[in-house]
Coordinates of C-alpha atoms in Angstrom, one line a residue:
M1 CA 119.7 68.7 111.6
K2 CA 116.1 67.8 111.0
I3 CA 113.9 70.7 110.2
G4 CA 110.1 70.9 110.1
I5 CA 108.4 73.3 107.7
L6 CA 104.8 74.5 107.9
T7 CA 102.6 76.8 105.9
S8 CA 99.8 78.4 107.9
G9 CA 97.0 80.9 107.3
G10 CA 95.6 81.9 104.0
D11 CA 97.4 80.3 101.0
C12 CA 99.0 82.5 98.3
P13 CA 101.2 82.0 95.2
G14 CA 104.9 81.5 96.2
L15 CA 104.5 79.1 99.2
N16 CA 105.9 76.2 97.3
A17 CA 108.8 78.2 96.0
V18 CA 109.8 79.0 99.7
I19 CA 109.6 75.3 100.5
R20 CA 111.7 74.4 97.5
G21 CA 114.4 77.1 98.2
A22 CA 114.7 76.0 101.9
V23 CA 114.9 72.2 101.1
L24 CA 117.3 72.5 98.2
K25 CA 119.8 74.7 100.0
G26 CA 119.4 72.8 103.3
I27 CA 120.1 69.5 101.6
A28 CA 122.8 70.6 99.1
I29 CA 124.8 72.9 101.4
H30 CA 124.2 71.6 104.9
G31 CA 122.9 68.0 104.6
H32 CA 119.8 68.7 106.6
E33 CA 116.7 66.5 106.6
F34 CA 113.2 67.9 106.2
V35 CA 109.7 67.0 107.2
G36 CA 106.5 69.0 106.5
F37 CA 103.8 69.6 109.0
L38 CA 100.5 69.0 107.3
D39 CA 97.9 71.8 107.3
G40 CA 99.8 74.4 109.2
W41 CA 99.7 74.5 113.0
R42 CA 97.3 71.6 113.0
G43 CA 100.1 69.3 111.9
V44 CA 102.4 70.8 114.6
V45 CA 99.9 70.3 117.4
E46 CA 99.0 66.7 116.3
G47 CA 102.5 65.7 115.2
D48 CA 101.2 65.0 111.7
V49 CA 104.2 65.1 109.3
I50 CA 105.5 63.8 106.0
D51 CA 109.1 63.5 104.8
I52 CA 110.3 66.0 102.2
P53 CA 113.0 64.5 100.1
R54 CA 114.7 66.5 97.3
T55 CA 112.5 64.8 94.7
M56 CA 109.4 66.1 96.3
V57 CA 110.2 69.7 95.7
R58 CA 111.2 69.2 92.0
G59 CA 109.5 71.7 89.8
I60 CA 107.1 73.1 92.5
A61 CA 108.2 76.8 92.4
K62 CA 105.7 77.4 89.6
Q63 CA 102.8 75.8 91.5
G64 CA 100.3 77.9 93.4
G65 CA 98.9 76.9 96.8
T66 CA 101.0 74.7 99.1
I67 CA 102.0 71.1 98.9
L68 CA 101.8 70.8 102.7
G69 CA 98.2 72.1 103.0
T70 CA 97.3 75.0 105.3
S71 CA 94.7 75.9 108.0
R72 CA 93.9 78.7 110.4
T73 CA 94.5 76.5 113.4
N74 CA 95.5 78.3 116.6
P75 CA 98.4 76.2 118.1
F76 CA 97.4 77.3 121.7
E77 CA 93.9 75.8 121.4
N78 CA 92.3 72.4 121.0
G79 CA 94.9 70.5 122.9
G80 CA 98.0 72.5 121.7
G81 CA 100.5 74.6 123.5
P82 CA 104.3 74.6 123.9
D83 CA 104.6 71.4 125.9
V84 CA 102.6 69.4 123.5
I85 CA 104.5 70.7 120.5
K86 CA 107.9 70.1 122.2
A87 CA 106.9 66.5 122.9
H88 CA 106.0 65.9 119.3
M89 CA 109.3 67.5 118.1
E90 CA 111.3 65.3 120.5
R91 CA 109.4 62.1 119.4
L92 CA 109.9 62.9 115.7
G93 CA 113.5 64.1 116.2
I94 CA 112.8 67.6 114.8
D95 CA 115.3 70.2 115.9
A96 CA 113.8 73.4 114.5
I97 CA 110.8 74.8 112.7
I98 CA 110.5 77.1 109.7
A99 CA 107.0 78.8 109.9
I100 CA 105.8 80.3 106.7
G101 CA 102.8 82.6 107.3
G102 CA 101.4 86.0 107.9
E103 CA 100.8 88.1 111.0
G104 CA 98.8 85.5 112.9
T105 CA 101.3 82.7 112.1
L106 CA 104.3 84.8 113.2
A107 CA 102.5 86.0 116.3
A108 CA 102.0 82.4 117.3
A109 CA 105.6 81.6 116.4
K110 CA 106.8 84.4 118.7
R111 CA 104.8 83.0 121.6
L112 CA 106.2 79.5 121.0
T113 CA 109.8 80.9 120.6
D114 CA 109.4 82.7 123.9
A115 CA 108.4 79.4 125.4
G116 CA 111.7 77.9 124.3
L117 CA 111.0 76.4 120.8
K118 CA 113.5 76.9 118.0
I119 CA 111.5 78.7 115.3
V120 CA 112.3 81.0 112.4
G121 CA 109.8 82.7 110.2
V122 CA 109.1 83.5 106.6
P123 CA 106.6 86.3 106.0
K124 CA 103.6 85.6 103.8
T125 CA 100.7 87.9 103.1
V126 CA 99.1 89.0 99.8
D127 CA 98.2 92.2 101.5
N128 CA 101.9 93.3 101.8
D129 CA 101.1 94.7 105.2
L130 CA 104.1 93.6 107.3
D131 CA 106.2 96.7 108.1
A132 CA 109.5 94.8 108.6
T133 CA 109.8 93.8 105.0
D134 CA 109.5 95.9 101.8
Y135 CA 107.6 93.3 99.9
T136 CA 106.0 89.9 100.7
F137 CA 105.7 87.2 98.1
G138 CA 102.1 86.7 96.7
F139 CA 101.5 90.5 96.6
D140 CA 102.8 90.9 93.1
T141 CA 100.8 88.0 91.8
A142 CA 97.6 89.2 93.5
V143 CA 98.1 92.7 91.9
Q144 CA 98.5 91.1 88.5
I145 CA 95.4 89.0 88.9
A146 CA 93.4 91.9 90.2
T147 CA 94.6 94.1 87.4
E148 CA 93.6 91.6 84.7
A149 CA 90.2 91.1 86.2
I150 CA 89.6 94.8 86.5
D151 CA 90.7 95.3 82.8
R152 CA 88.0 92.8 81.9
L153 CA 85.4 94.6 84.0
R154 CA 86.2 97.8 82.3
T155 CA 85.4 96.4 78.8
T156 CA 82.0 95.2 79.8
G157 CA 81.3 98.4 81.7
E158 CA 82.1 100.5 78.7
S159 CA 79.9 98.3 76.5
H160 CA 76.9 98.8 78.7
H161 CA 77.8 102.4 80.0
R162 CA 77.8 101.1 83.5
C163 CA 79.7 101.9 86.7
M164 CA 81.8 98.9 87.7
I165 CA 83.0 98.3 91.3
A166 CA 85.8 95.8 91.9
E167 CA 86.4 94.7 95.5
V168 CA 89.9 93.3 96.1
M169 CA 91.7 92.0 99.2
G170 CA 93.0 94.3 101.9
R171 CA 92.0 93.8 105.5
H172 CA 93.9 96.7 107.1
V173 CA 95.9 98.2 104.2
G174 CA 95.1 99.1 100.6
W175 CA 98.3 98.1 98.8
I176 CA 96.5 95.7 96.4
A177 CA 93.7 98.2 95.7
L178 CA 96.2 101.1 95.2
H179 CA 98.5 99.2 92.8
A180 CA 95.8 97.4 90.8
G181 CA 93.6 100.5 90.7
M182 CA 96.5 102.7 89.3
A183 CA 97.4 100.0 86.8
A184 CA 93.9 99.6 85.6
G185 CA 93.2 103.4 85.5
A186 CA 90.5 103.4 88.2
H187 CA 88.4 106.6 88.6
A188 CA 88.3 106.0 92.4
I189 CA 90.4 103.9 94.8
L190 CA 89.0 103.3 98.2
I191 CA 91.4 101.9 100.9
P192 CA 91.2 101.3 104.7
E193 CA 93.7 104.0 105.4
Q194 CA 91.5 106.7 104.0
K195 CA 88.0 107.8 105.2
V196 CA 86.0 108.9 102.2
S197 CA 82.4 110.1 102.1
I198 CA 79.7 108.6 99.8
E199 CA 79.3 112.2 98.4
Q200 CA 83.0 112.3 97.3
I201 CA 82.8 108.8 95.7
T202 CA 79.6 109.9 94.0
E203 CA 81.3 113.0 92.6
W204 CA 84.2 111.0 91.2
V205 CA 81.8 108.7 89.5
K206 CA 79.8 111.5 88.0
E207 CA 82.9 113.3 86.8
A208 CA 84.1 110.2 84.9
H209 CA 80.6 109.6 83.5
H210 CA 80.2 113.2 82.3
R211 CA 83.4 112.7 80.2
G212 CA 81.8 109.8 78.5
R213 CA 83.7 107.1 80.5
A214 CA 82.3 104.1 82.2
P215 CA 83.2 104.8 85.9
L216 CA 85.5 102.3 87.5
V217 CA 85.9 102.0 91.3
V218 CA 88.4 99.8 93.1
V219 CA 87.7 99.2 96.8
A220 CA 89.7 97.2 99.4
E221 CA 87.6 94.8 101.5
G222 CA 88.6 96.7 104.6
F223 CA 87.5 100.1 103.4
V224 CA 85.3 102.0 105.9
P225 CA 83.2 104.8 104.4
E226 CA 82.9 108.0 106.4
H227 CA 79.5 107.1 107.7
M228 CA 80.6 103.7 109.0
E229 CA 82.6 102.9 112.1
T230 CA 84.0 99.4 111.2
P231 CA 84.6 97.4 108.0
H232 CA 81.7 95.6 106.5
S233 CA 81.5 92.0 107.9
E234 CA 78.6 89.6 107.9
R235 CA 80.4 86.3 108.0
G236 CA 81.5 86.0 111.6
I237 CA 85.0 85.7 112.9
D238 CA 88.0 83.4 112.2
T239 CA 89.9 81.2 114.6
F240 CA 92.1 84.1 115.7
G241 CA 89.0 86.2 116.5
R242 CA 89.2 88.5 113.5
P243 CA 86.1 89.4 111.5
R244 CA 85.8 87.8 108.1
L245 CA 85.6 90.8 105.7
G246 CA 84.0 91.1 102.3
G247 CA 81.0 92.7 100.7
I248 CA 81.6 96.4 100.9
A249 CA 81.3 96.6 97.1
D250 CA 77.8 95.1 97.3
Q251 CA 76.9 97.9 99.8
L252 CA 78.3 100.7 97.6
A253 CA 76.8 99.6 94.3
P254 CA 73.1 100.3 95.1
E255 CA 74.0 103.5 96.9
L256 CA 76.0 104.9 94.0
E257 CA 73.3 103.8 91.5
A258 CA 70.7 105.7 93.5
R259 CA 72.8 108.8 93.8
T260 CA 74.0 108.9 90.2
G261 CA 71.3 107.2 88.1
I262 CA 74.1 105.1 86.5
E263 CA 73.5 101.4 86.4
T264 CA 76.2 100.0 88.8
R265 CA 77.5 96.5 89.2
A266 CA 79.8 95.1 91.9
T267 CA 82.3 92.2 91.6
I268 CA 84.1 90.7 94.5
L269 CA 87.4 89.0 93.4
G270 CA 87.9 87.2 96.7
H271 CA 90.0 84.1 96.6
I272 CA 90.8 84.4 92.9
Q273 CA 93.6 86.7 94.0
R274 CA 95.2 83.9 96.0
G275 CA 95.1 81.2 93.3
G276 CA 97.1 80.2 90.3
V277 CA 100.8 80.3 89.4
P278 CA 103.0 82.9 91.1
S279 CA 104.6 85.7 89.0
A280 CA 108.3 85.6 88.2
F281 CA 108.9 88.3 90.9
D282 CA 107.2 86.2 93.5
R283 CA 109.0 83.0 92.5
V284 CA 112.4 84.7 92.9
L285 CA 111.5 86.4 96.1
A286 CA 110.0 83.3 97.7
T287 CA 113.0 81.2 96.7
R288 CA 115.4 83.7 98.2
L289 CA 113.4 83.9 101.4
G290 CA 113.4 80.1 101.7
M291 CA 117.1 79.9 101.2
A292 CA 117.7 82.7 103.7
A293 CA 115.5 80.9 106.3
I294 CA 118.1 78.0 106.2
D295 CA 120.8 80.6 107.1
S296 CA 118.7 81.6 110.0
V297 CA 118.5 78.0 111.2
V298 CA 122.2 77.4 110.8
E299 CA 123.1 80.6 112.6
G300 CA 120.6 79.9 115.4
Y301 CA 118.6 83.1 114.8
W302 CA 115.6 81.8 116.7
G303 CA 112.7 84.2 117.0
T304 CA 113.5 86.0 113.8
M305 CA 112.0 86.2 110.3
V306 CA 113.7 86.8 107.0
A307 CA 112.8 90.1 105.3
L308 CA 113.4 92.0 102.0
K309 CA 115.1 95.3 102.5
G310 CA 115.7 97.0 99.2
T311 CA 117.2 94.1 97.2
D312 CA 118.8 92.4 100.2
I313 CA 117.5 89.7 102.5
E314 CA 117.9 90.5 106.2
H315 CA 116.9 88.9 109.5
V316 CA 114.6 90.8 111.8
G317 CA 113.1 89.9 115.2
F318 CA 109.5 88.8 115.5
Q319 CA 108.9 91.7 117.8
E320 CA 109.9 94.2 115.1
A321 CA 108.0 92.3 112.4
L322 CA 104.8 92.3 114.4
G323 CA 105.0 95.8 115.9
K324 CA 103.5 97.8 113.1
L325 CA 101.4 97.4 109.9
K326 CA 102.8 98.8 106.7
T327 CA 100.0 101.1 105.7
V328 CA 99.7 103.1 102.5
P329 CA 101.3 106.5 103.3
Q330 CA 99.4 109.7 102.6
N331 CA 101.7 110.8 99.8
R332 CA 101.2 107.6 97.9
Y333 CA 97.4 108.0 98.1
D334 CA 97.6 111.7 97.2
E335 CA 99.7 110.7 94.1
A336 CA 97.0 108.3 93.0
A337 CA 94.1 110.6 93.8
V338 CA 95.3 113.1 91.2
L339 CA 93.9 110.6 88.6
F340 CA 90.5 110.2 90.3
G341 CA 87.2 111.3 88.7

């Protein structure tokens, strides 16, 4: 069997480990052949592929990013669609596709599967927001990167007696903010799931300052303060029609400084959280998911993705995977909030 692999959407640490796990098991156990679609769905729509021999995946588990490149191409636009993709697969002799990506990638994979293509998915999102899997690779690395960066912000904040605001990724959910904030000892954690007033944030900052601390606030990019209706976005929309978020920390900093009289600085970590080498946890998880994706192909589990349930890898349908976001539950936020202020 000849299998095509693609990585689509935002990059994150662990993508190469998935590719390696799939290719090594596919070749060693089943004798499959592999090609890689270049730059995500763009390569699928245009039939742009490269061969992936065993030698190509040697030692790549520790590398960040993706050796195949990625993009946010919509496979149903710009000359794409099921018929075009089927024609490319027949011409290239590709029997099935392993699509590695997040919500947008898997939604496109579901539509193409419904149209008759043979596709299985591997979930990828640093936000850890897919409800059908307990953890996604890239999340653990992003939390570690964010925690280290926030630790560095704390030392300069304490030196200058400033309030420091760190903005981390988190479009719809606050898992990175929650974990990194708790790990770094933040005095306030602001996430999309919780509406919090400026007055309450100000109170937490003042309480920390009155105890002689340099206040530390961690905010997810998708956080919506009580006085706002939608997340802060000033950079337009992406190819899937979603607003490009970022900058809420820059909005909060002058407001908190005006209300508290404490010099306040904002830092947006942005794509730093996606870069660099994956953590050991993410390397292992990504490798296991890649190997399990081969099982999905062999068993013909089209229209499913592999998922971590506890410590086991399971197969779940795209419909289940896309039906609900995994948000931070109230009890987890309440647990962290005990430490605020």
